Amino acid sequence: MATVKAHYESVLSDVYSWMFGGMEQGLSRNRALFKELGLEPVSQGLAIDLGAGCGFQSIPLAELGYQVMAIDLDDKLLQEMSAHADGLNIEPVQGNLCDFPAFLANTYPEKKSDLIICMTDTLLHLDSAEQVKQVISDVRNHLSQKGKFVLSFRDLSFELLELARFIPVKSDENTVFTCFLEYEKEKVKVHDLVNKRVNDEWHFYKSFYYKLRLSEQWIKQVLQECGLTLIAEKNQNGMLVIVAELSV
Ligand SMILES: C[S@@+](CC[C@H](N)C(=O)[O-])C[C@H]1O[C@@H](n2cnc3c(N)ncnc32)[C@H](O)[C@@H]1O
């Protein structure tokens, strides 16, 4: 059985930051996004990054003054983040993001978060739509008054057909990354295929994982049902970024 954790360990974490143009480019893109969205810390300044990866968002948030809890399943990506986070207030936690209430209770009992983020399709990596609902409900219960939830994802409810399912993700003289999408009723089976040249020999790495096919409309409805108000949205290279606020 393919798991997200095994997929990242065997193929994706080694090429993750490279796929986005390298560490500096990933950080710059999110520094600009957070500035545009006006996400400076208020009150206690705690931010939780659900599925933090190599720190593309945790690092810019810590630079803005947040105390960041960065949760991810993948140890290699968390180590990559730590290597670029010298002196910043980031606590890496290797674990399942669905367990964030327990991590929070252990480290910061009684504390609510000003900001919780879950970006770049991370919510779609969960096992079921029910699990996504539970996480959003937990997010709502751990936000401070006027606290914000930022999520970004691709709406995979629309189906690519035939050859459009083969996606040339990125390549350079030493690495070629291709993705193939296979559509099932509720999920997309994402096959990642990576060719790497080492000492003039090409090596082939392959693995797949699943992403949930959740529509923009469904996610917005769940946010609303959980008591979060949509306050901003934008399209960032085909990825929908949503900002919701606890305003009760
Ligand atoms: C597409 S990456 C996004 C990383 C980062 N937020 C970014 O935008 O670059 C998804 C990340 O979520 C992590 N992830 C997926 N499912 C998870 C889970 N249930 N608990 C914790 N981390 C998870 C993966 O290991 C991976 O680092």
Short mmCIF file of C-alpha atoms and ligand atoms in Angstrom, two decimals:
data_model
loop_
_atom_site.label_atom_id
_atom_site.label_comp_id
_atom_site.label_asym_id
_atom_site.label_seq_id
_atom_site.Cartn_x
_atom_site.Cartn_y
_atom_site.Cartn_z
CA MET A 1 0.00 0.00 0.00
CA ALA A 2 1.48 3.34 -1.10
CA THR A 3 1.61 5.91 1.68
CA VAL A 4 2.34 9.61 1.49
CA LYS A 5 5.24 9.14 3.92
CA ALA A 6 6.84 6.37 1.83
CA HIS A 7 6.33 8.38 -1.36
CA TYR A 8 8.15 11.43 -0.02
CA GLU A 9 10.92 9.29 1.49
CA SER A 10 11.55 7.30 -1.70
CA VAL A 11 11.21 10.00 -4.38
CA LEU A 12 9.72 13.39 -3.64
CA SER A 13 11.60 14.90 -0.71
CA ASP A 14 14.95 14.66 -2.59
CA VAL A 15 13.67 16.81 -5.46
CA TYR A 16 11.06 18.93 -3.63
CA SER A 17 12.87 22.27 -3.26
CA TRP A 18 14.58 21.84 -6.67
CA MET A 19 11.12 21.32 -8.25
CA PHE A 20 10.13 24.82 -7.04
CA GLY A 21 13.27 26.50 -8.38
CA GLY A 22 15.35 26.05 -5.22
CA MET A 23 15.11 27.19 -1.62
CA GLU A 24 15.57 30.93 -2.19
CA GLN A 25 12.90 31.10 -4.89
CA GLY A 26 10.39 29.15 -2.74
CA LEU A 27 11.03 31.47 0.21
CA SER A 28 10.79 34.67 -1.87
CA ARG A 29 7.47 33.60 -3.38
CA ASN A 30 5.95 33.09 0.08
CA ARG A 31 7.50 36.24 1.58
CA ALA A 32 5.75 38.20 -1.19
CA LEU A 33 2.46 36.28 -0.72
CA PHE A 34 2.35 36.82 3.06
CA LYS A 35 3.13 40.52 2.60
CA GLU A 36 0.32 40.84 0.05
CA LEU A 37 -2.11 39.02 2.39
CA GLY A 38 -1.09 41.20 5.37
CA LEU A 39 -0.25 38.29 7.66
CA GLU A 40 1.81 40.06 10.33
CA PRO A 41 1.46 38.57 13.83
CA VAL A 42 -1.05 39.97 16.32
CA SER A 43 -1.60 39.02 20.00
CA GLN A 44 0.44 35.96 20.99
CA GLY A 45 2.05 35.39 17.57
CA LEU A 46 1.87 31.61 17.43
CA ALA A 47 1.62 30.08 13.93
CA ILE A 48 1.17 26.42 13.06
CA ASP A 49 2.33 25.12 9.69
CA LEU A 50 0.51 21.87 8.82
CA GLY A 51 2.66 19.95 6.32
CA ALA A 52 5.59 22.36 6.55
CA GLY A 53 7.88 20.48 4.16
CA CYS A 54 11.25 22.21 3.69
CA GLY A 55 9.99 25.43 5.29
CA PHE A 56 8.86 27.48 2.28
CA GLN A 57 6.21 29.05 4.53
CA SER A 58 7.53 28.41 8.07
CA ILE A 59 10.73 30.38 7.42
CA PRO A 60 9.01 33.54 6.04
CA LEU A 61 6.48 33.40 8.94
CA ALA A 62 9.28 33.18 11.52
CA GLU A 63 11.01 36.11 9.78
CA LEU A 64 7.78 38.10 10.24
CA GLY A 65 8.03 37.47 13.98
CA TYR A 66 5.84 34.41 14.47
CA GLN A 67 6.76 31.60 16.80
CA VAL A 68 6.19 28.68 14.39
CA MET A 69 5.32 25.06 15.06
CA ALA A 70 6.22 23.25 11.81
CA ILE A 71 4.64 19.81 11.53
CA ASP A 72 5.51 17.30 8.81
CA LEU A 73 5.78 13.53 8.33
CA ASP A 74 9.05 13.77 6.43
CA ASP A 75 12.30 13.97 8.35
CA LYS A 76 14.49 14.88 5.34
CA LEU A 77 12.35 17.92 4.52
CA LEU A 78 12.30 19.06 8.15
CA GLN A 79 16.09 18.76 8.24
CA GLU A 80 16.35 20.83 5.06
CA MET A 81 14.19 23.47 6.76
CA SER A 82 16.33 23.50 9.91
CA ALA A 83 19.48 23.95 7.80
CA HIS A 84 18.00 27.24 6.50
CA ALA A 85 16.35 28.42 9.73
CA ASP A 86 19.32 29.42 11.85
CA GLY A 87 18.27 31.74 14.67
CA LEU A 88 14.59 31.63 13.73
CA ASN A 89 11.84 30.71 16.18
CA ILE A 90 10.68 27.45 14.54
CA GLU A 91 9.94 24.22 16.30
CA PRO A 92 10.02 21.27 13.87
CA VAL A 93 7.68 18.41 14.81
CA GLN A 94 7.86 15.13 12.89
CA GLY A 95 4.36 13.69 12.98
CA ASN A 96 0.90 13.55 11.48
CA LEU A 97 -0.70 16.96 11.03
CA CYS A 98 -4.08 15.44 12.06
CA ASP A 99 -2.58 15.19 15.55
CA PHE A 100 -1.74 18.90 15.77
CA PRO A 101 -4.11 19.54 18.72
CA ALA A 102 -2.10 17.05 20.80
CA PHE A 103 1.28 18.55 19.75
CA LEU A 104 -0.05 21.99 20.63
CA ALA A 105 -1.38 20.84 24.01
CA ASN A 106 2.03 19.30 24.84
CA THR A 107 4.11 22.32 23.92
CA TYR A 108 1.82 25.30 24.44
CA PRO A 109 -1.02 24.25 26.75
CA GLU A 110 -3.83 26.83 26.86
CA LYS A 111 -2.39 28.77 23.91
CA LYS A 112 -4.41 29.58 20.78
CA SER A 113 -2.87 30.32 17.37
CA ASP A 114 -3.02 33.58 15.46
CA LEU A 115 -2.38 31.74 12.26
CA ILE A 116 -2.69 28.18 10.99
CA ILE A 117 -1.62 27.34 7.45
CA CYS A 118 -1.86 24.22 5.28
CA MET A 119 -0.44 24.94 1.86
CA THR A 120 0.36 23.52 -1.58
CA ASP A 121 -2.14 20.66 -1.72
CA THR A 122 -1.21 19.31 1.73
CA LEU A 123 -4.89 18.95 2.74
CA LEU A 124 -5.42 16.79 -0.36
CA HIS A 125 -2.75 14.37 0.92
CA LEU A 126 -5.07 13.26 3.75
CA ASP A 127 -6.88 9.90 3.60
CA SER A 128 -10.46 11.10 3.21
CA ALA A 129 -12.77 14.11 2.93
CA GLU A 130 -13.97 13.27 6.48
CA GLN A 131 -10.40 13.67 7.75
CA VAL A 132 -10.14 17.05 6.02
CA LYS A 133 -13.37 18.17 7.73
CA GLN A 134 -12.00 17.07 11.10
CA VAL A 135 -8.75 19.01 10.58
CA ILE A 136 -10.66 22.16 9.57
CA SER A 137 -12.88 21.81 12.63
CA ASP A 138 -9.78 21.39 14.84
CA VAL A 139 -8.23 24.45 13.18
CA ARG A 140 -11.31 26.49 14.05
CA ASN A 141 -11.09 25.38 17.70
CA HIS A 142 -7.41 26.33 18.00
CA LEU A 143 -7.51 29.81 16.46
CA SER A 144 -7.50 32.94 18.58
CA GLN A 145 -10.17 35.61 18.03
CA LYS A 146 -9.58 37.06 14.50
CA GLY A 147 -7.05 34.26 13.94
CA LYS A 148 -6.56 33.23 10.31
CA PHE A 149 -6.42 29.95 8.42
CA VAL A 150 -4.57 30.01 5.09
CA LEU A 151 -4.80 27.06 2.75
CA SER A 152 -3.81 26.48 -0.85
CA PHE A 153 -4.73 23.66 -3.16
CA ARG A 154 -5.56 22.67 -6.71
CA ASP A 155 -9.16 21.78 -7.47
CA LEU A 156 -8.69 18.25 -8.86
CA SER A 157 -12.43 17.65 -9.30
CA PHE A 158 -11.94 18.41 -13.01
CA GLU A 159 -10.39 15.56 -14.96
CA LEU A 160 -7.50 15.82 -17.40
CA LEU A 161 -7.86 13.38 -20.30
CA GLU A 162 -5.51 11.12 -22.23
CA LEU A 163 -2.10 12.69 -22.96
CA ALA A 164 -2.90 15.78 -20.85
CA ARG A 165 -2.41 13.48 -17.82
CA PHE A 166 1.38 13.37 -18.51
CA ILE A 167 2.94 16.45 -16.95
CA PRO A 168 6.58 17.47 -17.50
CA VAL A 169 7.18 18.90 -14.01
CA LYS A 170 10.76 20.12 -14.34
CA SER A 171 14.07 19.17 -15.89
CA ASP A 172 17.70 20.21 -16.05
CA GLU A 173 20.82 18.50 -17.36
CA ASN A 174 20.91 16.06 -14.40
CA THR A 175 17.28 15.49 -13.45
CA VAL A 176 14.05 14.93 -15.38
CA PHE A 177 10.79 14.85 -13.40
CA THR A 178 7.55 13.70 -15.05
CA CYS A 179 4.19 13.16 -13.38
CA PHE A 180 1.32 10.96 -14.55
CA LEU A 181 -2.20 11.36 -13.17
CA GLU A 182 -4.71 8.52 -13.00
CA TYR A 183 -8.23 9.63 -12.03
CA GLU A 184 -10.35 7.57 -9.66
CA LYS A 185 -13.78 8.52 -8.34
CA GLU A 186 -12.71 10.30 -5.16
CA LYS A 187 -8.92 10.44 -5.55
CA VAL A 188 -6.19 11.00 -8.12
CA LYS A 189 -3.37 8.48 -8.19
CA VAL A 190 -0.27 10.64 -8.71
CA HIS A 191 2.71 8.81 -10.21
CA ASP A 192 6.02 10.66 -9.87
CA LEU A 193 8.78 9.52 -12.22
CA VAL A 194 12.29 10.90 -11.73
CA ASN A 195 15.39 10.23 -13.85
CA LYS A 196 18.64 11.35 -12.25
CA ARG A 197 22.13 11.41 -13.74
CA VAL A 198 24.87 10.43 -11.30
CA ASN A 199 28.45 10.08 -12.62
CA ASP A 200 27.16 9.95 -16.20
CA GLU A 201 24.74 7.13 -15.45
CA TRP A 202 20.97 7.62 -15.43
CA HIS A 203 18.98 6.21 -12.49
CA PHE A 204 15.20 5.86 -12.53
CA TYR A 205 13.04 6.43 -9.41
CA LYS A 206 9.27 5.90 -9.38
CA SER A 207 6.52 5.97 -6.81
CA PHE A 208 2.88 7.01 -6.48
CA TYR A 209 0.58 8.47 -3.86
CA TYR A 210 -3.01 9.70 -3.78
CA LYS A 211 -4.54 13.16 -3.65
CA LEU A 212 -8.18 13.84 -2.79
CA ARG A 213 -10.45 15.30 -5.48
CA LEU A 214 -11.99 18.08 -3.39
CA SER A 215 -13.67 20.94 -5.19
CA GLU A 216 -13.21 24.60 -4.35
CA GLN A 217 -16.93 24.79 -3.57
CA TRP A 218 -16.77 21.83 -1.13
CA ILE A 219 -13.81 23.27 0.77
CA LYS A 220 -15.41 26.71 1.04
CA GLN A 221 -18.61 25.14 2.36
CA VAL A 222 -16.70 23.15 5.02
CA LEU A 223 -14.86 26.30 6.12
CA GLN A 224 -18.19 28.08 6.50
CA GLU A 225 -19.86 25.15 8.33
CA CYS A 226 -16.93 25.13 10.76
CA GLY A 227 -17.47 28.81 11.56
CA LEU A 228 -14.68 30.35 9.48
CA THR A 229 -15.33 33.38 7.27
CA LEU A 230 -13.64 33.66 3.90
CA ILE A 231 -11.84 37.02 3.79
CA ALA A 232 -9.50 36.72 0.78
CA GLU A 233 -8.63 34.47 -2.10
CA LYS A 234 -6.26 34.51 -5.04
CA ASN A 235 -5.03 32.25 -7.79
CA GLN A 236 -1.29 31.60 -7.58
CA ASN A 237 -0.08 29.70 -10.66
CA GLY A 238 -3.20 27.52 -10.80
CA MET A 239 -3.25 26.99 -7.04
CA LEU A 240 -6.16 28.58 -5.15
CA VAL A 241 -5.06 30.42 -2.00
CA ILE A 242 -7.83 31.00 0.56
CA VAL A 243 -7.68 33.06 3.74
CA ALA A 244 -10.42 32.40 6.30
CA GLU A 245 -10.88 34.10 9.67
CA LEU A 246 -12.43 33.22 13.01
CA SER A 247 -14.72 36.17 13.59
CA VAL A 248 -17.24 34.93 16.16
C1 LIG B 1 3.13 19.46 -1.27
S1 LIG B 1 4.08 19.44 0.19
C2 LIG B 1 3.84 21.09 0.83
C3 LIG B 1 4.98 21.53 1.71
C4 LIG B 1 4.96 23.02 2.05
N1 LIG B 1 3.76 23.40 2.76
C5 LIG B 1 5.09 23.83 0.78
O1 LIG B 1 4.15 24.52 0.40
O2 LIG B 1 6.16 23.75 0.16
C6 LIG B 1 3.11 18.47 1.29
C7 LIG B 1 3.81 18.23 2.60
O3 LIG B 1 2.88 17.69 3.51
C8 LIG B 1 3.47 16.61 4.21
N2 LIG B 1 2.36 15.76 4.64
C9 LIG B 1 1.46 15.11 3.88
N3 LIG B 1 0.55 14.50 4.65
C10 LIG B 1 0.89 14.77 5.95
C11 LIG B 1 0.35 14.41 7.20
N4 LIG B 1 -0.74 13.66 7.30
N5 LIG B 1 0.95 14.89 8.31
C12 LIG B 1 2.06 15.66 8.23
N6 LIG B 1 2.62 16.01 7.06
C13 LIG B 1 2.05 15.58 5.94
C14 LIG B 1 4.43 15.98 3.23
O4 LIG B 1 5.43 15.24 3.88
C15 LIG B 1 4.95 17.21 2.50
O5 LIG B 1 6.08 17.76 3.10
#
